[in-house]
Amino acid sequence: MPSVELGCSTEKLGDDVANELVEWFNLVDATYRGDLRELNELNFARFDAKVEQRWAQFETKFAQLDAKIDRLAAELDAKIDRRVVEVMAHVDTRLAQLETRLTKRMFGFWIAQAATTAALVLGVVRLLGH
């Protein structure tokens, strides 16, 4: 601990008085240092408590936000699932309609092809039969 030195001459006051003054100043300085240390510790304790309180508030808000995100994700997932089911049902309907149209056209083509083949066979038989 640094000591306080008086700037006045010890010859005027005397060595005992000067030493007492120096000791008194050092004692006052030590007292103020102790008070300052105590005040700093109290301020730090208040600051630490405030940080802990804010951290607890942050954790609460974060947990609420996490729960909200989970809820929104579940809702979005359900919406996507419903939409996929709707689209798949629409695709199935459209594919069934396409299948029906293709089957009708295919039978029409086969009938036309069979008639054409029968006509060709009859034409060849007539030509060869003469």
CSV table of C-alpha atoms in Angstrom, one decimal:
chain,number,residue,atom,x,y,z
A,1,MET,CA,0.0,0.0,0.0
A,2,PRO,CA,1.5,3.4,-0.9
A,3,SER,CA,2.1,5.7,1.9
A,4,VAL,CA,1.3,9.5,1.9
A,5,GLU,CA,4.3,11.8,2.4
A,6,LEU,CA,3.8,15.3,3.7
A,7,GLY,CA,5.3,18.1,1.7
A,8,CYS,CA,6.0,20.2,4.7
A,9,SER,CA,9.2,20.1,6.7
A,10,THR,CA,9.4,17.8,9.7
A,11,GLU,CA,11.5,20.3,11.5
A,12,LYS,CA,8.5,22.6,12.0
A,13,LEU,CA,6.1,19.9,13.2
A,14,GLY,CA,8.3,17.4,14.8
A,15,ASP,CA,8.9,13.9,13.9
A,16,ASP,CA,6.2,12.4,16.1
A,17,VAL,CA,3.5,14.7,14.8
A,18,ALA,CA,4.6,14.2,11.2
A,19,ASN,CA,4.5,10.4,11.7
A,20,GLU,CA,1.1,10.6,13.3
A,21,LEU,CA,-0.2,12.7,10.4
A,22,VAL,CA,1.2,10.3,7.9
A,23,GLU,CA,-0.3,7.3,9.7
A,24,TRP,CA,-3.7,9.1,9.9
A,25,PHE,CA,-3.6,9.9,6.2
A,26,ASN,CA,-2.7,6.3,5.5
A,27,LEU,CA,-5.5,5.0,7.7
A,28,VAL,CA,-8.0,7.3,6.0
A,29,ASP,CA,-6.7,6.2,2.6
A,30,ALA,CA,-7.0,2.5,3.7
A,31,THR,CA,-10.5,3.2,5.0
A,32,TYR,CA,-11.5,4.8,1.7
A,33,ARG,CA,-10.0,2.0,-0.2
A,34,GLY,CA,-12.0,-0.5,1.8
A,35,ASP,CA,-15.1,1.5,1.4
A,36,LEU,CA,-14.5,1.7,-2.3
A,37,ARG,CA,-13.8,-2.0,-2.6
A,38,GLU,CA,-17.0,-2.7,-0.6
A,39,LEU,CA,-19.0,-0.3,-2.9
A,40,ASN,CA,-17.5,-2.0,-6.0
A,41,GLU,CA,-18.5,-5.4,-4.7
A,42,LEU,CA,-22.0,-4.2,-4.0
A,43,ASN,CA,-22.3,-2.7,-7.4
A,44,PHE,CA,-20.9,-5.9,-9.0
A,45,ALA,CA,-23.4,-8.0,-7.0
A,46,ARG,CA,-26.3,-5.7,-8.3
A,47,PHE,CA,-25.0,-5.9,-11.8
A,48,ASP,CA,-24.6,-9.7,-11.6
A,49,ALA,CA,-28.2,-10.0,-10.2
A,50,LYS,CA,-29.4,-7.8,-13.1
A,51,VAL,CA,-27.6,-9.9,-15.6
A,52,GLU,CA,-29.1,-13.1,-14.1
A,53,GLN,CA,-32.5,-11.6,-14.3
A,54,ARG,CA,-32.1,-10.5,-17.9
A,55,TRP,CA,-30.7,-13.9,-18.8
A,56,ALA,CA,-33.7,-15.6,-17.2
A,57,GLN,CA,-36.0,-13.3,-19.2
A,58,PHE,CA,-34.1,-14.1,-22.3
A,59,GLU,CA,-34.4,-17.8,-21.7
A,60,THR,CA,-38.1,-17.5,-21.1
A,61,LYS,CA,-38.6,-15.5,-24.3
A,62,PHE,CA,-36.4,-17.9,-26.2
A,63,ALA,CA,-38.5,-20.8,-25.0
A,64,GLN,CA,-41.7,-19.1,-26.0
A,65,LEU,CA,-40.2,-18.3,-29.4
A,66,ASP,CA,-39.1,-21.9,-29.8
A,67,ALA,CA,-42.6,-23.2,-28.9
A,68,LYS,CA,-44.1,-20.8,-31.4
A,69,ILE,CA,-41.7,-21.9,-34.1
A,70,ASP,CA,-42.6,-25.5,-33.4
A,71,ARG,CA,-46.3,-24.8,-33.5
A,72,LEU,CA,-45.9,-22.9,-36.8
A,73,ALA,CA,-43.8,-25.6,-38.3
A,74,ALA,CA,-46.4,-28.2,-37.3
A,75,GLU,CA,-49.2,-26.1,-38.8
A,76,LEU,CA,-47.2,-25.6,-42.0
A,77,ASP,CA,-46.4,-29.3,-42.2
A,78,ALA,CA,-50.2,-30.1,-41.8
A,79,LYS,CA,-51.0,-27.6,-44.6
A,80,ILE,CA,-48.4,-29.1,-46.9
A,81,ASP,CA,-49.7,-32.6,-46.2
A,82,ARG,CA,-53.3,-31.5,-46.9
A,83,ARG,CA,-52.2,-29.7,-50.1
A,84,VAL,CA,-50.2,-32.7,-51.3
A,85,VAL,CA,-53.3,-35.0,-50.7
A,86,GLU,CA,-55.4,-32.5,-52.7
A,87,VAL,CA,-52.9,-32.4,-55.6
A,88,MET,CA,-52.5,-36.1,-55.6
A,89,ALA,CA,-56.3,-36.6,-55.7
A,90,HIS,CA,-56.5,-34.1,-58.6
A,91,VAL,CA,-53.6,-35.9,-60.4
A,92,ASP,CA,-55.3,-39.2,-59.9
A,93,THR,CA,-58.6,-37.8,-61.3
A,94,ARG,CA,-56.8,-36.3,-64.3
A,95,LEU,CA,-54.9,-39.6,-65.0
A,96,ALA,CA,-58.2,-41.6,-64.8
A,97,GLN,CA,-59.7,-39.2,-67.3
A,98,LEU,CA,-56.7,-39.5,-69.6
A,99,GLU,CA,-56.8,-43.3,-69.3
A,100,THR,CA,-60.5,-43.3,-70.3
A,101,ARG,CA,-59.8,-41.1,-73.3
A,102,LEU,CA,-56.9,-43.2,-74.4
A,103,THR,CA,-58.8,-46.4,-74.0
A,104,LYS,CA,-61.6,-45.0,-76.2
A,105,ARG,CA,-59.2,-43.8,-78.8
A,106,MET,CA,-57.3,-47.1,-78.7
A,107,PHE,CA,-60.5,-49.1,-79.3
A,108,GLY,CA,-61.4,-46.7,-82.1
A,109,PHE,CA,-58.0,-47.2,-83.7
A,110,TRP,CA,-58.3,-51.0,-83.4
A,111,ILE,CA,-61.8,-51.0,-85.0
A,112,ALA,CA,-60.6,-48.8,-87.8
A,113,GLN,CA,-57.5,-51.0,-88.3
A,114,ALA,CA,-59.5,-54.2,-88.2
A,115,ALA,CA,-61.9,-52.8,-90.8
A,116,THR,CA,-59.0,-51.6,-93.0
A,117,THR,CA,-57.3,-55.0,-92.7
A,118,ALA,CA,-60.6,-56.9,-93.5
A,119,ALA,CA,-61.1,-54.6,-96.5
A,120,LEU,CA,-57.6,-55.3,-97.8
A,121,VAL,CA,-58.0,-59.0,-97.3
A,122,LEU,CA,-61.3,-59.0,-99.2
A,123,GLY,CA,-59.8,-56.8,-101.9
A,124,VAL,CA,-56.9,-59.2,-102.4
A,125,VAL,CA,-59.2,-62.2,-102.4
A,126,ARG,CA,-61.4,-60.7,-105.1
A,127,LEU,CA,-58.4,-59.8,-107.2
A,128,LEU,CA,-56.9,-63.2,-106.9
A,129,GLY,CA,-60.3,-64.9,-107.3
A,130,HIS,CA,-61.0,-63.6,-110.8
